[in-house]
Coordinates of C-alpha atoms in Angstrom, one line a residue:
M111 CA 6.2 25.7 0.5
V112 CA 9.2 25.4 -2.3
A113 CA 7.8 25.5 -5.8
D114 CA 9.7 24.1 -8.9
D115 CA 7.9 25.0 -12.0
A116 CA 9.0 21.7 -14.0
I117 CA 5.9 18.9 -13.7
P118 CA 8.1 15.2 -13.6
S119 CA 8.5 13.9 -16.3
I120 CA 7.7 10.2 -16.1
V121 CA 10.6 8.6 -17.9
A122 CA 9.5 4.6 -17.2
R123 CA 6.1 2.6 -15.6
D124 CA 5.2 -0.8 -14.6
E125 CA 1.3 -1.7 -13.9
R126 CA 0.6 -5.1 -11.9
P127 CA -2.4 -5.9 -9.5
T128 CA -2.4 -5.7 -6.3
P129 CA -1.6 -9.1 -4.6
R130 CA -4.0 -10.4 -2.1
E131 CA -2.1 -12.7 -0.3
G132 CA -1.1 -10.6 2.9
A133 CA 1.7 -7.7 3.2
D134 CA 4.6 -9.3 2.3
A135 CA 3.6 -10.3 -1.3
I136 CA 2.7 -6.4 -1.7
I137 CA 5.6 -5.4 -0.7
S138 CA 8.0 -8.0 -2.6
A139 CA 5.5 -6.7 -5.7
I140 CA 6.1 -3.2 -4.9
A141 CA 9.9 -3.3 -4.9
A142 CA 9.4 -5.7 -8.2
S143 CA 7.4 -3.1 -9.7
A144 CA 10.4 -0.1 -8.8
R145 CA 13.4 -2.4 -9.7
D146 CA 11.7 -3.2 -13.4
A147 CA 10.6 0.7 -13.8
L148 CA 14.3 1.1 -13.1
S149 CA 15.4 -0.8 -15.7
R150 CA 13.1 0.2 -18.6
A151 CA 14.7 3.7 -17.6
T152 CA 17.7 2.4 -17.8
V153 CA 19.2 3.9 -14.1
A154 CA 20.8 1.7 -11.9
P155 CA 18.9 1.9 -7.8
R156 CA 22.7 3.1 -7.2
D157 CA 21.8 6.6 -8.9
I158 CA 18.3 6.9 -6.7
V159 CA 18.8 9.7 -4.3
A160 CA 15.2 8.7 -2.7
A161 CA 11.8 6.8 -3.5
A162 CA 8.2 7.4 -2.0
C163 CA 5.1 5.4 -2.3
S164 CA 1.6 6.5 -1.7
S165 CA -0.3 4.0 0.6
P166 CA -4.1 4.2 1.9
G167 CA -4.2 4.8 5.6
P168 CA -4.4 5.6 8.6
L169 CA -0.8 5.9 8.4
D170 CA 2.3 7.5 9.8
H171 CA 4.2 9.6 7.3
V172 CA 7.0 10.4 9.3
T173 CA 8.3 7.0 10.5
G174 CA 6.8 5.3 7.2
V175 CA 4.5 2.7 9.3
V176 CA 1.2 2.2 8.0
H177 CA -1.1 1.4 10.9
E178 CA -3.9 -0.2 8.9
T179 CA -5.5 -0.5 5.5
P180 CA -9.3 -2.0 5.5
N181 CA -8.9 -3.0 1.8
L182 CA -5.0 -4.2 1.8
V183 CA -5.0 -8.1 3.5
G184 CA -2.1 -8.1 6.3
F185 CA -2.1 -4.6 6.5
R186 CA -1.3 -4.0 10.1
D187 CA 1.8 -2.3 11.6
I188 CA 3.7 -2.5 8.8
R189 CA 7.0 -0.7 8.7
L190 CA 6.1 -0.2 4.9
A191 CA 8.7 2.5 4.4
D192 CA 11.9 0.7 5.8
R193 CA 11.2 -2.4 4.4
L194 CA 10.8 -0.8 0.5
A195 CA 14.3 1.0 1.3
E196 CA 16.4 -2.6 2.3
S197 CA 14.8 -4.0 -0.4
L198 CA 15.4 -0.9 -3.2
G199 CA 19.0 0.2 -1.2
T200 CA 17.7 3.6 -0.9
K201 CA 15.6 6.2 1.6
V202 CA 11.7 5.5 1.0
F203 CA 8.9 8.0 2.1
V204 CA 5.8 7.0 2.7
D205 CA 2.9 9.2 2.5
R206 CA -1.3 9.4 1.7
D207 CA -1.9 8.9 -1.9
T208 CA -3.9 12.5 -1.7
C209 CA -1.9 14.3 0.7
M210 CA 0.6 13.4 -2.4
A211 CA -1.7 14.1 -5.0
A212 CA -2.5 17.4 -3.2
V213 CA 1.7 18.5 -2.8
A214 CA 1.9 17.9 -6.6
E215 CA -1.4 19.7 -7.2
G216 CA 0.3 22.6 -4.9
L217 CA 3.6 22.5 -6.5
V218 CA 3.2 22.4 -10.0
G219 CA -0.9 22.0 -10.6
A220 CA -4.0 24.1 -10.3
A221 CA -3.4 25.1 -7.0
R222 CA 0.6 26.8 -7.5
G223 CA 1.1 29.4 -6.0
S224 CA -1.8 29.6 -3.1
K225 CA -1.3 28.5 0.4
D226 CA -5.0 27.7 1.2
F227 CA -6.4 25.2 -0.9
V228 CA -8.2 22.1 -0.8
Y229 CA -7.7 18.7 -2.8
V230 CA -10.2 16.6 -3.8
T231 CA -10.9 13.2 -5.9
V232 CA -14.2 11.9 -6.8
S233 CA -12.9 8.0 -8.2
T234 CA -13.4 5.0 -7.0
G235 CA -13.9 6.2 -3.3
I236 CA -13.7 10.3 -2.5
G237 CA -10.6 11.4 -0.8
G238 CA -8.6 14.9 -0.2
G239 CA -6.0 17.1 1.3
I240 CA -6.1 20.3 2.8
V241 CA -3.3 22.5 2.7
S242 CA -4.3 25.9 5.2
G243 CA -1.8 29.0 5.7
G244 CA 0.9 27.1 3.5
R245 CA 0.9 23.9 6.0
M246 CA -1.0 20.5 5.1
L247 CA -3.4 19.5 7.6
R248 CA -2.5 16.8 9.4
G249 CA -4.5 16.5 12.7
A250 CA -4.1 14.7 16.1
T251 CA -3.8 10.8 14.8
N252 CA -2.9 12.3 10.9
T253 CA -6.4 11.5 9.2
A254 CA -7.3 15.3 8.6
G255 CA -8.5 15.5 5.0
E256 CA -10.6 12.4 5.1
I257 CA -13.7 14.3 3.5
G258 CA -15.4 11.4 1.6
H259 CA -16.5 11.2 5.0
W260 CA -17.8 14.1 5.7
P261 CA -21.4 14.0 6.4
V262 CA -23.7 15.3 4.2
G263 CA -27.2 13.7 4.3
F264 CA -29.7 12.0 6.7
Q265 CA -33.1 11.3 7.4
P266 CA -34.8 14.2 8.4
D267 CA -37.8 12.6 9.7
P268 CA -37.6 13.1 13.6
T269 CA -40.1 9.5 13.7
R270 CA -37.2 7.6 12.2
A271 CA -34.0 6.4 13.3
A272 CA -31.1 8.7 11.4
D273 CA -29.9 6.6 9.0
D274 CA -33.3 5.2 7.4
D275 CA -32.9 4.9 4.1
I276 CA -29.3 6.8 3.7
P277 CA -27.0 5.2 2.5
R278 CA -24.0 3.3 4.3
C279 CA -20.8 3.9 4.1
N280 CA -17.9 1.3 4.1
C281 CA -16.3 3.1 7.1
G282 CA -19.3 2.2 8.9
S283 CA -21.0 5.5 8.7
F284 CA -24.5 6.3 7.0
G285 CA -25.1 9.7 5.1
C286 CA -21.1 10.4 4.2
V287 CA -20.8 11.8 0.6
E288 CA -18.4 8.6 -0.1
A289 CA -21.7 7.0 0.2
F290 CA -23.7 8.5 -2.2
A291 CA -20.9 9.8 -4.7
A292 CA -17.8 7.9 -4.8
G293 CA -18.0 6.0 -8.2
S294 CA -17.9 2.0 -6.7
K295 CA -20.6 3.6 -4.2
I296 CA -22.3 4.9 -7.5
A297 CA -22.7 1.0 -9.3
E298 CA -23.4 -0.2 -6.3
H299 CA -26.5 1.5 -5.8
F300 CA -27.5 1.0 -9.6
G301 CA -26.5 -2.9 -9.9
A302 CA -23.7 -2.0 -12.4
K303 CA -20.0 -3.0 -12.8
T304 CA -19.2 0.3 -13.2
A305 CA -20.1 4.0 -12.4
G306 CA -19.8 4.6 -16.1
E307 CA -22.6 2.4 -16.8
V308 CA -24.9 4.2 -14.6
Y309 CA -24.1 7.7 -16.1
A310 CA -24.9 6.0 -19.6
A311 CA -28.4 4.8 -18.5
A312 CA -29.2 8.1 -17.1
E313 CA -28.2 9.8 -20.3
R314 CA -30.5 7.2 -22.3
G315 CA -33.6 8.1 -20.1
D316 CA -33.5 5.4 -17.1
A317 CA -35.3 7.1 -14.0
R318 CA -33.9 5.0 -11.2
A319 CA -30.3 5.9 -12.9
K320 CA -30.8 9.9 -13.1
G321 CA -32.2 9.5 -9.3
I322 CA -28.7 8.0 -8.4
I323 CA -26.6 10.4 -10.4
I324 CA -29.1 13.5 -8.9
R325 CA -28.2 12.2 -5.4
A326 CA -24.1 11.7 -5.9
E327 CA -24.8 15.5 -7.5
R328 CA -26.6 16.8 -4.7
A329 CA -24.4 14.8 -2.1
L330 CA -21.3 17.0 -3.9
A331 CA -22.6 20.0 -4.1
N332 CA -23.1 19.8 0.1
L333 CA -19.8 18.6 0.5
A334 CA -18.2 21.4 -1.7
V335 CA -20.4 24.2 1.0
G336 CA -19.4 22.9 3.9
L337 CA -15.6 22.9 2.5
V338 CA -16.1 26.7 1.3
N339 CA -18.1 27.6 4.7
A340 CA -15.3 25.8 7.0
L341 CA -12.5 26.0 5.5
N342 CA -12.0 29.3 3.4
P343 CA -9.9 27.7 0.7
S344 CA -8.8 30.0 -2.5
V345 CA -8.6 27.0 -4.5
I346 CA -10.7 24.1 -4.8
V347 CA -9.1 21.3 -6.8
V348 CA -11.2 19.0 -8.3
G349 CA -9.3 15.2 -9.6
G350 CA -10.5 11.6 -9.9
S351 CA -11.6 9.3 -12.8
V352 CA -15.4 10.1 -12.4
T353 CA -14.6 14.3 -12.8
E354 CA -12.1 13.7 -15.6
H355 CA -15.1 11.8 -17.2
Q356 CA -18.7 13.6 -16.1
P357 CA -17.2 17.4 -15.1
S358 CA -20.7 18.5 -16.0
H359 CA -22.2 15.8 -13.1
V360 CA -19.3 16.8 -10.6
L361 CA -17.4 20.0 -11.2
E362 CA -20.6 22.1 -12.4
P363 CA -23.1 21.2 -9.5
M364 CA -20.5 21.7 -6.5
R365 CA -19.8 25.2 -8.2
A366 CA -23.4 25.7 -8.3
A367 CA -24.0 25.3 -4.5
I368 CA -21.1 27.1 -4.3
A369 CA -22.6 30.0 -5.9
A370 CA -25.8 29.9 -4.3
R371 CA -25.5 28.8 -0.7
A372 CA -22.0 28.9 0.6
F373 CA -21.1 32.6 2.6
K374 CA -20.8 35.2 0.2
A375 CA -17.3 36.2 0.9
P376 CA -15.2 32.5 1.0
A377 CA -17.6 32.3 -2.1
A378 CA -16.1 35.3 -3.3
A379 CA -13.2 33.9 -2.9
V380 CA -12.7 30.5 -4.4
R381 CA -12.1 28.7 -7.7
L382 CA -13.2 25.5 -7.9
V383 CA -11.2 23.9 -10.8
P384 CA -10.4 20.8 -12.5
A385 CA -7.0 19.3 -11.5
A386 CA -4.0 19.6 -13.7
L387 CA -2.1 16.7 -13.8
G388 CA -4.7 13.6 -14.7
P389 CA -4.2 10.5 -13.4
D390 CA -0.7 10.8 -13.2
V391 CA -1.1 13.2 -10.0
G392 CA 0.0 10.1 -7.9
M393 CA 3.0 9.4 -9.2
H394 CA 4.0 13.2 -10.0
G395 CA 3.5 13.9 -5.9
A396 CA 5.4 10.5 -4.7
V397 CA 8.3 12.3 -7.0
L398 CA 7.7 15.9 -5.6
E399 CA 7.6 14.7 -2.0
A400 CA 10.9 12.4 -2.4
R401 CA 12.6 15.8 -3.9
E402 CA 11.0 17.9 -0.9
R403 CA 11.6 15.5 1.7
A404 CA 15.2 14.2 0.9
A405 CA 16.6 18.2 0.1
G406 CA 14.9 19.2 3.6
R407 CA 12.0 21.2 2.3
G408 CA 8.8 19.2 3.2
D409 CA 8.3 21.3 6.4
W410 CA 5.0 22.4 4.9
F411 CA 3.3 19.5 4.3
L412 CA 4.9 17.3 7.1

């Protein structure tokens, strides 16, 4: 890894809703947002050496092609990097959002200096990035790090199907940690608009809300034990909006489970810490990934 202790400064930003009309509209909106941010920062496009864009996957981070994103209409085999580069007039790098967040936390955040760490985001969904031996794990099909779909639950009664009374996940499987503990799923299980409403109801003593929260905590606890035993990281960095707002329901059950149930040697070696870069971790990661790849220093996370 090549580290620079300086956290990137955000000098301008632009936020806008994601269009639902298809890939062309989404790409046009991204380009327009970038141009608007450049204008606010009084920076000319010709002065930009490189840019980066995060995207849901699966995708090819080397070619910048997004293969398919179930939650974005019309995104199938889209040359996102090339099309943004044509629109903006500069080199554009594309990567998964969680990988960019892991790059940021590894270079300037809570995992700085570590060669073996896991970044976990607990937010609307659950995802992550894994760095082992100083390299980002990508896997044979570039999907390594999808820890939101780590199975943590099944029906223990052998006379019933394994998925009976077990939450289904949007991926099509059942028992995934995301199906239990993602903010969107917590809200869905309670019939609320947001996870915050469920946590508030649990605080008021609502029994059903408390049950949903306890179940989410147990799922995250099982995930933490699995990560420690299987990957032996020195740091687990946990971010995301649910973590930021409900640390006692995310960080504490994960820490307690590691101490009580993980193998002793890796449990003693790991620290589970909150993310250092907050909700802007993705933007920091995009800036850092663009900088490192443009300078030829991105081998560790490619």
